[in-house]
Amino acid sequence: TFLATEVHKGFSALWNPATPAEVRKGAVDRLGTRFDILAQTLAKQPYLTGDKFSIADAYLFVLLNWTKIHKVDLGRWPALTEFQSRVAARAAVQATFKAEGLVKEAHAKRGRWNACRPCSSRMARRCTPLRPAARARPGGGSRPPCRGRARS
């Protein structure tokens, strides 16, 4: 699919911290052409396939979240940022992020789906210490909880 072969794959160079700046810039430029296509579609309809949310929209939501990790500015594509907000406002998305400890309830109510992340993450927004203890995950295993509130 377009999302897997053009967008997802387009991020591959950005995950390697040793990627030279000129290669990174080229990858971001290529992603920009893909974002142009997606923005044209999302400017005409709320979701990729029309009026109904689909698995493709969930996948795109994750991929667009990566732009924050890699500091790729989506300002050129307001349709994409509106799409992110629309998906983030879905009750199931807010409940999932809350259950995973990725967002505080107060942030979820405002639709700030990426507000709280572990400090070890590479997110643009960082956390301040709040809860030191790890929590058990449903289905076994454990991972550190969100350790704080994001600084705005």
PDB file of C-alpha atoms in Angstrom:
ATOM      1  CA  THR A   1       0.000   0.000   0.000  1.00  0.00           C
ATOM      2  CA  PHE A   2       0.989   3.632  -0.382  1.00  0.00           C
ATOM      3  CA  LEU A   3       1.329   4.120   3.374  1.00  0.00           C
ATOM      4  CA  ALA A   4       3.652   1.136   3.795  1.00  0.00           C
ATOM      5  CA  THR A   5       5.818   1.540   0.704  1.00  0.00           C
ATOM      6  CA  GLU A   6       5.996   5.304   0.405  1.00  0.00           C
ATOM      7  CA  VAL A   7       5.395   6.826   3.838  1.00  0.00           C
ATOM      8  CA  HIS A   8       6.507   4.164   6.344  1.00  0.00           C
ATOM      9  CA  LYS A   9       9.562   3.257   4.275  1.00  0.00           C
ATOM     10  CA  GLY A  10      10.298   6.953   3.817  1.00  0.00           C
ATOM     11  CA  PHE A  11      11.047   7.273   7.529  1.00  0.00           C
ATOM     12  CA  SER A  12      13.737   4.553   7.474  1.00  0.00           C
ATOM     13  CA  ALA A  13      16.704   6.908   7.080  1.00  0.00           C
ATOM     14  CA  LEU A  14      15.435   9.100   9.914  1.00  0.00           C
ATOM     15  CA  TRP A  15      15.595   6.317  12.513  1.00  0.00           C
ATOM     16  CA  ASN A  16      19.385   6.011  12.247  1.00  0.00           C
ATOM     17  CA  PRO A  17      21.092   8.738  14.294  1.00  0.00           C
ATOM     18  CA  ALA A  18      24.209   8.352  12.119  1.00  0.00           C
ATOM     19  CA  THR A  19      22.334   9.402   8.976  1.00  0.00           C
ATOM     20  CA  PRO A  20      24.167  12.346   7.366  1.00  0.00           C
ATOM     21  CA  ALA A  21      22.284  15.649   7.277  1.00  0.00           C
ATOM     22  CA  GLU A  22      22.014  15.691   3.475  1.00  0.00           C
ATOM     23  CA  VAL A  23      20.489  12.175   3.443  1.00  0.00           C
ATOM     24  CA  ARG A  24      18.072  13.176   6.188  1.00  0.00           C
ATOM     25  CA  LYS A  25      17.053  16.272   4.228  1.00  0.00           C
ATOM     26  CA  GLY A  26      16.463  14.159   1.121  1.00  0.00           C
ATOM     27  CA  ALA A  27      14.305  11.722   3.099  1.00  0.00           C
ATOM     28  CA  VAL A  28      12.263  14.586   4.565  1.00  0.00           C
ATOM     29  CA  ASP A  29      11.832  16.115   1.088  1.00  0.00           C
ATOM     30  CA  ARG A  30      10.600  12.782  -0.313  1.00  0.00           C
ATOM     31  CA  LEU A  31       8.223  12.416   2.623  1.00  0.00           C
ATOM     32  CA  GLY A  32       6.972  15.909   1.800  1.00  0.00           C
ATOM     33  CA  THR A  33       5.888  14.794  -1.669  1.00  0.00           C
ATOM     34  CA  ARG A  34       3.996  11.889  -0.070  1.00  0.00           C
ATOM     35  CA  PHE A  35       2.428  14.256   2.445  1.00  0.00           C
ATOM     36  CA  ASP A  36       1.298  16.473  -0.451  1.00  0.00           C
ATOM     37  CA  ILE A  37      -0.694  13.550  -1.872  1.00  0.00           C
ATOM     38  CA  LEU A  38      -2.191  12.627   1.498  1.00  0.00           C
ATOM     39  CA  ALA A  39      -3.069  16.246   2.268  1.00  0.00           C
ATOM     40  CA  GLN A  40      -4.909  16.582  -1.059  1.00  0.00           C
ATOM     41  CA  THR A  41      -7.024  13.560  -0.179  1.00  0.00           C
ATOM     42  CA  LEU A  42      -7.670  14.644   3.415  1.00  0.00           C
ATOM     43  CA  ALA A  43      -8.566  18.187   2.357  1.00  0.00           C
ATOM     44  CA  LYS A  44     -11.624  16.723   0.588  1.00  0.00           C
ATOM     45  CA  GLN A  45     -12.733  14.113   3.126  1.00  0.00           C
ATOM     46  CA  PRO A  46     -12.271  13.396   6.837  1.00  0.00           C
ATOM     47  CA  TYR A  47     -10.564  10.010   6.400  1.00  0.00           C
ATOM     48  CA  LEU A  48      -8.444   8.324   3.745  1.00  0.00           C
ATOM     49  CA  THR A  49     -11.276   6.192   2.391  1.00  0.00           C
ATOM     50  CA  GLY A  50     -14.064   8.743   2.805  1.00  0.00           C
ATOM     51  CA  ASP A  51     -16.369   9.419   5.731  1.00  0.00           C
ATOM     52  CA  LYS A  52     -15.595   6.269   7.713  1.00  0.00           C
ATOM     53  CA  PHE A  53     -12.536   5.621   9.857  1.00  0.00           C
ATOM     54  CA  SER A  54     -10.500   2.617   8.648  1.00  0.00           C
ATOM     55  CA  ILE A  55      -7.356   0.707   9.527  1.00  0.00           C
ATOM     56  CA  ALA A  56      -5.520   2.870   6.995  1.00  0.00           C
ATOM     57  CA  ASP A  57      -6.396   5.934   9.091  1.00  0.00           C
ATOM     58  CA  ALA A  58      -5.036   4.266  12.233  1.00  0.00           C
ATOM     59  CA  TYR A  59      -1.822   3.454  10.367  1.00  0.00           C
ATOM     60  CA  LEU A  60      -1.476   7.001   9.039  1.00  0.00           C
ATOM     61  CA  PHE A  61      -2.068   8.368  12.543  1.00  0.00           C
ATOM     62  CA  VAL A  62       0.915   6.347  13.814  1.00  0.00           C
ATOM     63  CA  LEU A  63       3.081   7.404  10.880  1.00  0.00           C
ATOM     64  CA  LEU A  64       2.231  11.072  11.385  1.00  0.00           C
ATOM     65  CA  ASN A  65       3.128  10.700  15.051  1.00  0.00           C
ATOM     66  CA  TRP A  66       6.633   9.810  13.903  1.00  0.00           C
ATOM     67  CA  THR A  67       6.994  13.329  12.521  1.00  0.00           C
ATOM     68  CA  LYS A  68       7.144  14.573  16.105  1.00  0.00           C
ATOM     69  CA  ILE A  69       9.850  12.069  16.993  1.00  0.00           C
ATOM     70  CA  HIS A  70      11.955  13.131  14.011  1.00  0.00           C
ATOM     71  CA  LYS A  71      11.079  16.834  14.223  1.00  0.00           C
ATOM     72  CA  VAL A  72       9.459  16.949  10.777  1.00  0.00           C
ATOM     73  CA  ASP A  73       7.243  20.033  10.667  1.00  0.00           C
ATOM     74  CA  LEU A  74       3.737  19.358   9.321  1.00  0.00           C
ATOM     75  CA  GLY A  75       2.934  23.068   9.111  1.00  0.00           C
ATOM     76  CA  ARG A  76       2.832  22.888   5.305  1.00  0.00           C
ATOM     77  CA  TRP A  77      -0.006  20.374   5.474  1.00  0.00           C
ATOM     78  CA  PRO A  78      -2.851  21.674   7.650  1.00  0.00           C
ATOM     79  CA  ALA A  79      -5.081  18.843   6.395  1.00  0.00           C
ATOM     80  CA  LEU A  80      -2.685  16.363   8.012  1.00  0.00           C
ATOM     81  CA  THR A  81      -2.616  18.166  11.356  1.00  0.00           C
ATOM     82  CA  GLU A  82      -6.417  18.417  11.288  1.00  0.00           C
ATOM     83  CA  PHE A  83      -6.546  14.680  10.554  1.00  0.00           C
ATOM     84  CA  GLN A  84      -4.267  14.016  13.542  1.00  0.00           C
ATOM     85  CA  SER A  85      -6.507  16.075  15.803  1.00  0.00           C
ATOM     86  CA  ARG A  86      -9.633  14.377  14.470  1.00  0.00           C
ATOM     87  CA  VAL A  87      -8.217  10.900  15.108  1.00  0.00           C
ATOM     88  CA  ALA A  88      -6.737  11.894  18.481  1.00  0.00           C
ATOM     89  CA  ALA A  89     -10.166  13.112  19.612  1.00  0.00           C
ATOM     90  CA  ARG A  90     -11.697   9.666  19.060  1.00  0.00           C
ATOM     91  CA  ALA A  91     -12.708   8.114  22.376  1.00  0.00           C
ATOM     92  CA  ALA A  92     -10.962   4.823  21.547  1.00  0.00           C
ATOM     93  CA  VAL A  93      -7.665   6.601  20.834  1.00  0.00           C
ATOM     94  CA  GLN A  94      -7.820   8.588  24.065  1.00  0.00           C
ATOM     95  CA  ALA A  95      -8.722   5.462  26.056  1.00  0.00           C
ATOM     96  CA  THR A  96      -5.852   3.517  24.470  1.00  0.00           C
ATOM     97  CA  PHE A  97      -3.265   6.184  25.212  1.00  0.00           C
ATOM     98  CA  LYS A  98      -4.553   6.506  28.763  1.00  0.00           C
ATOM     99  CA  ALA A  99      -4.456   2.723  29.277  1.00  0.00           C
ATOM    100  CA  GLU A 100      -0.895   2.587  27.948  1.00  0.00           C
ATOM    101  CA  GLY A 101       0.192   5.411  30.241  1.00  0.00           C
ATOM    102  CA  LEU A 102       1.012   7.646  27.287  1.00  0.00           C
ATOM    103  CA  VAL A 103      -1.309  10.464  28.245  1.00  0.00           C
ATOM    104  CA  LYS A 104      -2.706  11.886  31.450  1.00  0.00           C
ATOM    105  CA  GLU A 105      -6.489  12.078  31.741  1.00  0.00           C
ATOM    106  CA  ALA A 106      -6.448  15.881  31.780  1.00  0.00           C
ATOM    107  CA  HIS A 107      -4.486  15.890  28.524  1.00  0.00           C
ATOM    108  CA  ALA A 108      -6.782  13.281  26.969  1.00  0.00           C
ATOM    109  CA  LYS A 109      -9.810  15.451  27.637  1.00  0.00           C
ATOM    110  CA  ARG A 110      -8.151  18.257  25.678  1.00  0.00           C
ATOM    111  CA  GLY A 111      -7.140  15.896  22.867  1.00  0.00           C
ATOM    112  CA  ARG A 112      -3.418  16.264  23.627  1.00  0.00           C
ATOM    113  CA  TRP A 113      -2.717  12.644  22.723  1.00  0.00           C
ATOM    114  CA  ASN A 114       1.084  12.884  22.795  1.00  0.00           C
ATOM    115  CA  ALA A 115       1.459  15.123  25.824  1.00  0.00           C
ATOM    116  CA  CYS A 116       3.019  12.640  28.243  1.00  0.00           C
ATOM    117  CA  ARG A 117       5.776  10.292  27.191  1.00  0.00           C
ATOM    118  CA  PRO A 118       8.596   8.620  29.085  1.00  0.00           C
ATOM    119  CA  CYS A 119      11.587  10.910  29.384  1.00  0.00           C
ATOM    120  CA  SER A 120      13.746   8.375  27.570  1.00  0.00           C
ATOM    121  CA  SER A 121      11.651   8.772  24.439  1.00  0.00           C
ATOM    122  CA  ARG A 122      12.808  10.864  21.486  1.00  0.00           C
ATOM    123  CA  MET A 123       9.594  12.892  21.438  1.00  0.00           C
ATOM    124  CA  ALA A 124       9.828  16.632  20.952  1.00  0.00           C
ATOM    125  CA  ARG A 125       7.976  17.197  24.229  1.00  0.00           C
ATOM    126  CA  ARG A 126       9.755  15.979  27.341  1.00  0.00           C
ATOM    127  CA  CYS A 127       8.355  14.998  30.715  1.00  0.00           C
ATOM    128  CA  THR A 128       9.135  16.168  34.237  1.00  0.00           C
ATOM    129  CA  PRO A 129       9.475  13.522  36.988  1.00  0.00           C
ATOM    130  CA  LEU A 130       6.190  12.563  38.610  1.00  0.00           C
ATOM    131  CA  ARG A 131       5.765   8.823  39.254  1.00  0.00           C
ATOM    132  CA  PRO A 132       8.877   6.690  39.756  1.00  0.00           C
ATOM    133  CA  ALA A 133       7.243   3.245  40.085  1.00  0.00           C
ATOM    134  CA  ALA A 134       6.712   0.909  37.146  1.00  0.00           C
ATOM    135  CA  ARG A 135       3.267  -0.576  36.596  1.00  0.00           C
ATOM    136  CA  ALA A 136       2.223  -4.019  35.441  1.00  0.00           C
ATOM    137  CA  ARG A 137       0.965  -4.217  31.876  1.00  0.00           C
ATOM    138  CA  PRO A 138      -2.158  -6.151  30.961  1.00  0.00           C
ATOM    139  CA  GLY A 139      -1.101  -9.514  29.568  1.00  0.00           C
ATOM    140  CA  GLY A 140       2.135  -9.614  31.542  1.00  0.00           C
ATOM    141  CA  GLY A 141       5.414  -7.805  31.549  1.00  0.00           C
ATOM    142  CA  SER A 142       6.022  -4.319  32.797  1.00  0.00           C
ATOM    143  CA  ARG A 143       7.327  -1.042  31.522  1.00  0.00           C
ATOM    144  CA  PRO A 144       7.968   2.307  33.120  1.00  0.00           C
ATOM    145  CA  PRO A 145       4.884   4.522  33.293  1.00  0.00           C
ATOM    146  CA  CYS A 146       4.683   7.997  31.928  1.00  0.00           C
ATOM    147  CA  ARG A 147       6.897   9.867  34.340  1.00  0.00           C
ATOM    148  CA  GLY A 148       5.442  13.280  34.181  1.00  0.00           C
ATOM    149  CA  ARG A 149       3.640  16.138  32.594  1.00  0.00           C
ATOM    150  CA  ALA A 150       4.737  17.533  29.296  1.00  0.00           C
ATOM    151  CA  ARG A 151       6.102  21.023  29.251  1.00  0.00           C
ATOM    152  CA  SER A 152       4.229  23.223  26.829  1.00  0.00           C
TER     153      SER A 152
END
